[in-house]
Coordinates of C-alpha atoms in Angstrom, one line a residue:
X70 CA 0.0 0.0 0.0
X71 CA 3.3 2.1 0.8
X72 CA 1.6 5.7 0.8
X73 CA -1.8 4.8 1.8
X74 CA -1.1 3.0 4.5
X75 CA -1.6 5.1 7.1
X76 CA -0.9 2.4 10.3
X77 CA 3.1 2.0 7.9
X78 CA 3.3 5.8 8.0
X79 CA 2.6 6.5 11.8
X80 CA 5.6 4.4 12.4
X81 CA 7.9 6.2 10.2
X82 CA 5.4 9.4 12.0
X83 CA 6.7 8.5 15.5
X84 CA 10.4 7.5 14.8
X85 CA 11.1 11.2 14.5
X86 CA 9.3 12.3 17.3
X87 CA 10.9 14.8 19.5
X88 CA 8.9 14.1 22.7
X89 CA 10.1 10.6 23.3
X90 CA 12.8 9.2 25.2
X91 CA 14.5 7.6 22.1
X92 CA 12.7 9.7 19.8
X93 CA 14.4 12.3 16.9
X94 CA 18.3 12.1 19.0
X95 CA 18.5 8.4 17.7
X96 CA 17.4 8.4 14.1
X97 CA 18.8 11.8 13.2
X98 CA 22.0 11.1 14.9
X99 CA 22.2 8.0 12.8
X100 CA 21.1 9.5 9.9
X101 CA 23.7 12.3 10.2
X102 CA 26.6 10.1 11.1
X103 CA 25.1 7.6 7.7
X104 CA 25.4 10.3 5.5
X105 CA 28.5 11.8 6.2
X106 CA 30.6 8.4 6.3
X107 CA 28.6 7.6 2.7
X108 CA 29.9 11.0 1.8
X109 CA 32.4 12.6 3.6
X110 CA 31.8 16.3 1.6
X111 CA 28.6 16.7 2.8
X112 CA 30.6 17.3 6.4
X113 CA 31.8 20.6 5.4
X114 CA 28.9 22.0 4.9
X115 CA 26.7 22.1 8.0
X116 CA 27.8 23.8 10.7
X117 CA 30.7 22.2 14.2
X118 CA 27.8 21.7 16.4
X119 CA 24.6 20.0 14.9
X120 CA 21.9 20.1 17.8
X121 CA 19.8 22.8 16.2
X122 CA 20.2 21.2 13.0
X123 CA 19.2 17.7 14.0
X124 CA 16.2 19.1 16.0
X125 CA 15.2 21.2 12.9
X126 CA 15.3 18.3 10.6
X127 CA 13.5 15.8 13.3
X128 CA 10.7 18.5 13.5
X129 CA 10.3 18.8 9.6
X130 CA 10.3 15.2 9.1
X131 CA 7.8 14.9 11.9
X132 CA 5.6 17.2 10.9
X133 CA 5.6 15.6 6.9
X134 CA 5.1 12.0 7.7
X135 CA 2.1 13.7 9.8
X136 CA 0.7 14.8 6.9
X137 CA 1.2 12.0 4.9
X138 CA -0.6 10.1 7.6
X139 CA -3.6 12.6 7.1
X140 CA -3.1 11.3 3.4
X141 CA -2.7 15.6 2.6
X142 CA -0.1 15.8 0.2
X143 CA 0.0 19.3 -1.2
X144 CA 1.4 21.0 2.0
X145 CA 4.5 18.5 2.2
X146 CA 5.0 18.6 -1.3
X147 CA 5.1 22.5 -1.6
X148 CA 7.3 22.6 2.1
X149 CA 9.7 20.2 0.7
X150 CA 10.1 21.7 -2.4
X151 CA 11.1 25.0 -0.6
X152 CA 13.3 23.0 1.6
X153 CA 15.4 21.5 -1.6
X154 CA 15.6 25.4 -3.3
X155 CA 16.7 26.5 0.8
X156 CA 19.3 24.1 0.4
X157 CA 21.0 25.0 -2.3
X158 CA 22.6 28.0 -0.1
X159 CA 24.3 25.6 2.0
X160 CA 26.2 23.9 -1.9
X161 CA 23.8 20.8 -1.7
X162 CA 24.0 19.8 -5.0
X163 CA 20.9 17.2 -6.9
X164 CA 23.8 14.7 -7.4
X165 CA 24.0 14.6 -2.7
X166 CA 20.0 13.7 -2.7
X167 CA 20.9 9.6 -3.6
X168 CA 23.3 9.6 -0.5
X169 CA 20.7 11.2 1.6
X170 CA 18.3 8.6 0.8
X171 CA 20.5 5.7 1.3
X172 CA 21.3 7.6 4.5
X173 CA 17.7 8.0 5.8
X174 CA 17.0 4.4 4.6
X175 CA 19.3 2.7 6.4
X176 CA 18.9 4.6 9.6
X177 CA 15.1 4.3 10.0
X178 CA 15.7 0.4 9.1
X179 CA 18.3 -0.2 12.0
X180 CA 16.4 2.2 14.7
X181 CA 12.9 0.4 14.1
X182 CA 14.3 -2.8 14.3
X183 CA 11.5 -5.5 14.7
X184 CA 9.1 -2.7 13.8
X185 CA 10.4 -2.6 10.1
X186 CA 7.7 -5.2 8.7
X187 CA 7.3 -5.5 5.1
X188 CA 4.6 -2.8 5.3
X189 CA 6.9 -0.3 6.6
X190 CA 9.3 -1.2 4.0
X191 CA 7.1 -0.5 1.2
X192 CA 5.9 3.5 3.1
X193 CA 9.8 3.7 3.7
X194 CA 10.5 3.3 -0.2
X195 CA 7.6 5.5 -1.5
X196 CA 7.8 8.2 1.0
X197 CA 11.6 8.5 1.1
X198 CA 11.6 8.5 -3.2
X199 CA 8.4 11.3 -2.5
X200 CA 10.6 13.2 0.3
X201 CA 14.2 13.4 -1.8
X202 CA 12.7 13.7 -5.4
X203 CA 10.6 16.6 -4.7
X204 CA 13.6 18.1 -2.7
X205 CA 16.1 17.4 -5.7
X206 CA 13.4 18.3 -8.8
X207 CA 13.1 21.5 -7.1
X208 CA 16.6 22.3 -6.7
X209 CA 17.5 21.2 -9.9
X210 CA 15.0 23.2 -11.9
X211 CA 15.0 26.6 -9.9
X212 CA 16.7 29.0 -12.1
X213 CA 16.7 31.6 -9.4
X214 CA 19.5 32.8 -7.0
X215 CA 20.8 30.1 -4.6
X216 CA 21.3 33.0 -2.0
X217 CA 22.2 36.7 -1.8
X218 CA 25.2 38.7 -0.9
X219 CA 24.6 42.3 0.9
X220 CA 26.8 45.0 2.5
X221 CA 26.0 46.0 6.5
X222 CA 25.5 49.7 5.3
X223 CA 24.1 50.6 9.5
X224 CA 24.3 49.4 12.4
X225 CA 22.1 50.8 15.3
X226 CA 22.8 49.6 18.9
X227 CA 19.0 50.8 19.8
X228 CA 18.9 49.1 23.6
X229 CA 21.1 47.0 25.7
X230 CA 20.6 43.4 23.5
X231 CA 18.8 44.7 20.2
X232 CA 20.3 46.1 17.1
X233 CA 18.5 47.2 13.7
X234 CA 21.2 45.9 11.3
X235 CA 20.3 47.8 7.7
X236 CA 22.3 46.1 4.5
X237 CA 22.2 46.5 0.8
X238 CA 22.4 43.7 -1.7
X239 CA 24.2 43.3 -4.4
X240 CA 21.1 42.1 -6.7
X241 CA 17.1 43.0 -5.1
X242 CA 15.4 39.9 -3.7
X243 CA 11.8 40.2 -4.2
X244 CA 9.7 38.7 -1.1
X245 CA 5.9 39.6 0.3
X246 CA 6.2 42.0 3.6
X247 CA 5.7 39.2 6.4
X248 CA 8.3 36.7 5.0
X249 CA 11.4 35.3 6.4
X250 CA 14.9 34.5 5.0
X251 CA 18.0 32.3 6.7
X252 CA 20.8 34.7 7.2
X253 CA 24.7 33.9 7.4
X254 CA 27.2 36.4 8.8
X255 CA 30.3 36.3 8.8
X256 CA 31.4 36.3 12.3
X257 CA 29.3 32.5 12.3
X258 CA 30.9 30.7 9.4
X259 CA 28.3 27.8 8.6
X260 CA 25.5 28.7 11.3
X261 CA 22.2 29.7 9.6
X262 CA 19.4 31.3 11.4
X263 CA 16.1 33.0 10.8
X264 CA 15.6 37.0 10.5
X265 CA 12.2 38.6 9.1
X266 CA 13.1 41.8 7.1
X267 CA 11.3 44.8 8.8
X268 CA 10.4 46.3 5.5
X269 CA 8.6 45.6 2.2
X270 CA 11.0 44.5 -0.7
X271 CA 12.4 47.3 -2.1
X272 CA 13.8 47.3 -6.4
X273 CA 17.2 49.3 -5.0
X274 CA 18.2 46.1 -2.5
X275 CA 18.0 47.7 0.8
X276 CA 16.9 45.7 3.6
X277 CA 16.4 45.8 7.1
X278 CA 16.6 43.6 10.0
X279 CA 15.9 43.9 13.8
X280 CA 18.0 41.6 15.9
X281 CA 17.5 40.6 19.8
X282 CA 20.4 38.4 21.3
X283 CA 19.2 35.3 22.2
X284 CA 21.0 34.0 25.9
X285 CA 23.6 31.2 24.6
X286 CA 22.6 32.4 21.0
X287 CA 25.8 32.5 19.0
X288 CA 24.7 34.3 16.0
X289 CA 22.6 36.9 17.4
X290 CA 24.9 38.0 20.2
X291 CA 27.8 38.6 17.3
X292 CA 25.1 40.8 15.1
X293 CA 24.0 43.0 18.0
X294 CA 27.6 43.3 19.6
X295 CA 29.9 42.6 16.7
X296 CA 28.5 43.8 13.2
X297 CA 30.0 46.5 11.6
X298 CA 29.2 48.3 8.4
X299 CA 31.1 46.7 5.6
X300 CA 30.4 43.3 6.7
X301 CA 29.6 41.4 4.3
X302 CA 26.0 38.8 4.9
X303 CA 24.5 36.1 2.9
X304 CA 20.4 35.4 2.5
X305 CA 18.5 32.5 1.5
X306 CA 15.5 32.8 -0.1
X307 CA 12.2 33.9 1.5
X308 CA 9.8 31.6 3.4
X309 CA 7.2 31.8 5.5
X310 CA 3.0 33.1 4.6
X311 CA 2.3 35.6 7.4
X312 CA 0.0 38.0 5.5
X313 CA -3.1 40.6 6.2
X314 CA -5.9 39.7 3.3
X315 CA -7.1 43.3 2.4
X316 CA -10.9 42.0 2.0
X317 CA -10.5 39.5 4.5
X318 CA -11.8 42.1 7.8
X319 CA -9.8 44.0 10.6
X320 CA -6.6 43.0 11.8
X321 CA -5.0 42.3 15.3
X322 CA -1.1 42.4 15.7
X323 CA 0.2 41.2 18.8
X324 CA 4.8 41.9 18.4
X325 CA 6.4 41.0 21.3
X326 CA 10.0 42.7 21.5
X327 CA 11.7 42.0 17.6
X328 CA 9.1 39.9 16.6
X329 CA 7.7 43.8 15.4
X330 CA 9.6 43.1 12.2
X331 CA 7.5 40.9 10.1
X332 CA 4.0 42.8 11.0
X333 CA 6.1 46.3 10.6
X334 CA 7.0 45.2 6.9
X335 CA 2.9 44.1 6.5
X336 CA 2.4 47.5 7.8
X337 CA 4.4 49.4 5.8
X338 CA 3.4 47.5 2.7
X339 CA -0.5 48.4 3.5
X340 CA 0.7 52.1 3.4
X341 CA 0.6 51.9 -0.3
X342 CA -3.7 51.7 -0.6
X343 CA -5.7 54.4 0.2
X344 CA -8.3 51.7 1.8
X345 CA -7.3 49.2 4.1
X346 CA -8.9 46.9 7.3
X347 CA -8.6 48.5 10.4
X348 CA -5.4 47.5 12.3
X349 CA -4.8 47.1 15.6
X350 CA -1.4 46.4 16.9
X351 CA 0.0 45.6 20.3
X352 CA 3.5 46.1 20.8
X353 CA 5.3 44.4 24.2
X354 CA 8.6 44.1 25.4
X355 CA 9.8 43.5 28.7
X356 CA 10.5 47.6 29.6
X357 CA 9.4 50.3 28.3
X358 CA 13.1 51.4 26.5
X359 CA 12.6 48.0 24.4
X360 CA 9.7 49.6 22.6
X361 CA 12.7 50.5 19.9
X362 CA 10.3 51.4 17.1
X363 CA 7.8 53.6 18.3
X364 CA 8.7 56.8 16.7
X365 CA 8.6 55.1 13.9
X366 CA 4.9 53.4 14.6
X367 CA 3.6 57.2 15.5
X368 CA 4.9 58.4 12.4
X369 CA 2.8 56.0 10.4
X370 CA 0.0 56.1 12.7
X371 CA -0.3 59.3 12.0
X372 CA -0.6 59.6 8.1
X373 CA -2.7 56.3 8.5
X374 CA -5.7 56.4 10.0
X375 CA -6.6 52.4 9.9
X376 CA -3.7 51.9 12.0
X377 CA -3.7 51.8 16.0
X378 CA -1.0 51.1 18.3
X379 CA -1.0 49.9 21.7
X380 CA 2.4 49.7 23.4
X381 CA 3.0 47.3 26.3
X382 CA 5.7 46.5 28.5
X383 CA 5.9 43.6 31.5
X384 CA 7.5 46.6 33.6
X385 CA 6.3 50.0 34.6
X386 CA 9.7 51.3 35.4
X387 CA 13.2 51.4 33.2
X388 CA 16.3 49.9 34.8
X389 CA 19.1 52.5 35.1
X390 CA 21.2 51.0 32.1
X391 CA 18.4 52.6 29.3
X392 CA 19.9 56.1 30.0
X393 CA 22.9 54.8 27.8
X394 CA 20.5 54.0 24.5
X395 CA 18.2 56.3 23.1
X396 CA 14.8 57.9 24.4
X397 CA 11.9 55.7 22.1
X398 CA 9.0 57.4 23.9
X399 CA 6.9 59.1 21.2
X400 CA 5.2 62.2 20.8
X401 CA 2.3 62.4 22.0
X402 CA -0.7 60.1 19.6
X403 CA -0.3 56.9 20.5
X404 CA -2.5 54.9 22.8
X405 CA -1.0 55.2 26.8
X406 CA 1.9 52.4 27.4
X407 CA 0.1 49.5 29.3
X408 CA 1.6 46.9 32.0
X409 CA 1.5 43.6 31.9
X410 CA 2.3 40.6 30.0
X411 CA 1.7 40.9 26.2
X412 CA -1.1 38.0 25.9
X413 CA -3.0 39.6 29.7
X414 CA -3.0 43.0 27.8
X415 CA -4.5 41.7 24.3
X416 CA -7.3 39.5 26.1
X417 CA -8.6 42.4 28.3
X418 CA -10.4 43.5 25.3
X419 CA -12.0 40.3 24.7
X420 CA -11.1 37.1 22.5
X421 CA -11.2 39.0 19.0
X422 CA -12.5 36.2 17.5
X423 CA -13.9 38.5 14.3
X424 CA -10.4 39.7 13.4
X425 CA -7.6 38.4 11.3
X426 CA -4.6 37.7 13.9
X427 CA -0.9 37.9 13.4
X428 CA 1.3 36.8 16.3
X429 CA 5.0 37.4 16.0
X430 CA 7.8 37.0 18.3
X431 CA 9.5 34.3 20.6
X432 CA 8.1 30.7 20.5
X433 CA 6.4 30.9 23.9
X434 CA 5.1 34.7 23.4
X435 CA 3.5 33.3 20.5
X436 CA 2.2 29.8 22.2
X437 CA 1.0 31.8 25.4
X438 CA -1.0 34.7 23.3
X439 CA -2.6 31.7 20.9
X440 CA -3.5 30.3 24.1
X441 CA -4.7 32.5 25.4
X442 CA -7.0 34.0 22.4
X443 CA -8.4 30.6 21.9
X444 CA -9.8 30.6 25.4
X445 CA -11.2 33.9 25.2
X446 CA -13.0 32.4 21.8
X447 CA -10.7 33.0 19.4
X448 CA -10.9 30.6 16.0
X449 CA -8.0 28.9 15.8
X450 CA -7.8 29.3 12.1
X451 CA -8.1 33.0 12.0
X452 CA -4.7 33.3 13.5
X453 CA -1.5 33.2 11.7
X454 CA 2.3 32.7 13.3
X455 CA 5.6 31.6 11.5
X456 CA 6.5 28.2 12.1
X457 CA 7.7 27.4 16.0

C-alpha cells in the first residue's frame, strides 16, 4: 500500500518524534553520522555543532510524515520543495540527494528494528523517493539565485541586546512584507538562522533587520555586539505566509520585542492603498526602552488612520542602564503604554474572534497569546504565526 497505508506511516510518524525518550536524538544522529561516512563532503557544509540542525530536521520530518498520515499531500510537497531550493545556499547539489536517501534508509531500518515489517518497508521506499525527489526536482529546476550577498551599510545599537542591522544587496530579492529569510554572517561561518526583514522588498536592495540576542545564542549575540558596516551577509531565499488579506476584515497584531519586524513590513506594505482593514497592533517588550520602534509606529499612525498602536511592557519602570540607549518614547498620539504581559493586555479586550490575527515574536510569546485568544474564543484558524 506504501503511501496509503496510514498504520506504515505512523511508524515512520513516530520514529522522529521529539517528545520521546528515544525519539528524533536516535534516528537523526544516525542518519547524520550515515550520511557523512557515505559521503564525507557533505561534512563541510553544516555547521561544528549539529543540535539545532538535528532538531530542525527531526521537527520537519515529523511534521511531513504527519501529513502523509492525514493522506494531505499538497502542504509536504510545496514545504519540501522550498526546503530542496533553501538548500542550495548551503552547496547541496541534486547529485547529494541519492546519499541522503541511502542515509535515511538505512537509519530508519536499524532504529525500528522489529518494527520494520514489510509494510513499513514499502511506506519507507515511497515516502523516502516522494521526500528526496521533490527536494532534488526542485533544486534542480530553480533557475533563481541560490542566495544573496549584501553590505552592512548601519548598524544601530538601539537598547542593551537589540540592534536594527540595515544592508544593501548586491542584486534586489523580491519577497511579500511578512516573510522570512535564513541569514549567514560572517562572524558564524556555517551557522544559519532566521531573520524577518522589517520592510517591504524594495527594487534598490535595501533591507532591514531587527536583531534581539538570544541567551547562549551564538549568532545573534555577534550581530547586535559585533556587526560592523562593511560586513559582508548572505540570504536565503524567503519563506514563510504571514499575511493581512485586504478584504478579508480587521486585523489584530500582537509583536512582542523584535518579533515587530515581520508585522512592521505588512504594515508598511499596506501604506501603499488608500483603503485598508482597520489595524490594531499591540506592541510588548519587557521595559518600556525596548519599545525600539515607536517613533517610527507614531509616524505612520499618524498619516494612517486604519492603523492603532498599543504599546505594552511587563514593567512599569526602566532599569538604570536605558539612559545609555536612546529615548523611544513618542510624541504624543499613541495609545497610553500598558503593563503587563503581552497576551494579559490583548485579552482584556475580549477574544477577537472577528479579526484576522498575526502573532509574531519568541516561541512561547506566540504559544501563550494563541492560548490565550483561543480561550477567550478566538478561531484557531483565524490566527496566523511563522512556524515554532
Amino acid at each position: 500500500m506504501g503511501l496509503e497505508d496510514r498504520d506504515a506511516l505512523r511508524v515512520l510518524r513516530d520514529a522522529f518524534a521529539t517528545d520521546g525518550p528515544v525519539g528524533s536524538n536516535e534516528v537523526v544522529r544516525r542518519f547524520y553520522g550515515h550520511w557523512f561516512a557515505v559521503d564525507s563532503s557533505i561534512r563541510d557544509l553544516f555547521p561544528p555543532e549539529m543540535a539545532g540542525q538535528r532538531d530542525a530536521f527531526a521537527h520537519a520530518m515529523h511534521w511531513v510524515y504527519g501529513e502523509l498520515v492525514d493522506q494531505r499531500a499538497d502542504e509536504p510537497v510545496a514545504f519540501l520543495a522550498q526546503l530542496g531550493r533553501d538548500h542550495r545556499k548551503y552547496g547541496v547539489l541534486p547529485g547529494h540527494y541519492p546519499t541522503l536517501r541511502r542515509a535515511l534508509y538505512t537509519s530508519l531500518r536499524d532504529h525500528l528494528g522489529s518494527a520494520w515489517t514489510d509494510a513499513v518497508k514499502e511506506a519507507a521506499d515511497q515516502s523516502l523517493n516522494l521526500i528526496t525527489g521533490v527536494m532534488s526536482g526542485a533544486a534542480d529546476s530553480d533557475d533563481g539565485p541560490p542566495w544573496w550577498d549584501g553590505t552592512v551599510i548601519e548598524h544601530n545599537r538601539v537598547s542593551r541586546d537589540l540592534a536594527v542591522v540595515r544592508l544593501r544587496l548586491d542584486r534586489p530579492m523580491h519577497y511579500h512584507a511578512g516573510q522570512y529569510v535564513t541569514v549567514h554572517v560572517p562572524q558564524c561561518p556555517r551557522r544559519w538562522r532566521y531573520l524577518s526583514p522589517a520592510i517591504p522588498a524594495d527594487p534598490e536592495g535595501n533591507i532591514e533587520f531587527h536583531v534581539r540576542v538570544v541567551p547562549g545564542g551564538l549568532v545573534s549575540t555577534a550581530v547586535v555586539g559585533e556587526t560592523r558596516p562593511g560586513d559582508r551577509w548572505r540570504l536565503s531565499s524567503p519563506h514563510g505566509g504571514l499575511h493581512v488579506d485586504r478584504d478579508g476584515g480587521d486585523v489584530l497584531m500582537a509583536a512582542g520585542s523584535t518579533g515587530l519586524a515581520p508585522l512592521r513590513a505588512i504594515i508598511m506594505d499596506l501604506c501603499r492603498y488608500a483603503v485598508n482593514p482597520r489595524v490594531h497592533l499591540f506592541f510588548g517588550a519587557r521595559y518600556g526602552c525596548e519599545l525600539y520602534d515607536l517613533r517610527t509606529l507614531w509616524h505612520v499612525a499618524a498619516h494612517n488612520p486604519w492603523l492603532s498602536v498599543s504599546p505594552v511592557s511587563e514593567y512599569n519602570r526602566d532599569p538604570a542602564w536605558a539612559a545609555d540607549y536612546p529615548d523611544v518614547s513618542p510624541p504624543r498620539g499613541l495609545h497610553v503604554r500598558q503593563t503587563g504581559r503581552l497576551p494579559e493586555v490583548v485579552t482584556r479586550y475580549g477574544g477577537w474572534g472577528d479579526r484576522q490575527i498575526l502573532i509574531s515574536g519568541g516561541p512561547g510569546m506566540i504559544e501563550a497569546t494563541k492560548a490565550a485568544l483561543i480561550a477567550k474564543g478566538a478561531p484557531p484558524q483565524r490566527i496566523q504565526h511563522d512556524p515554532l
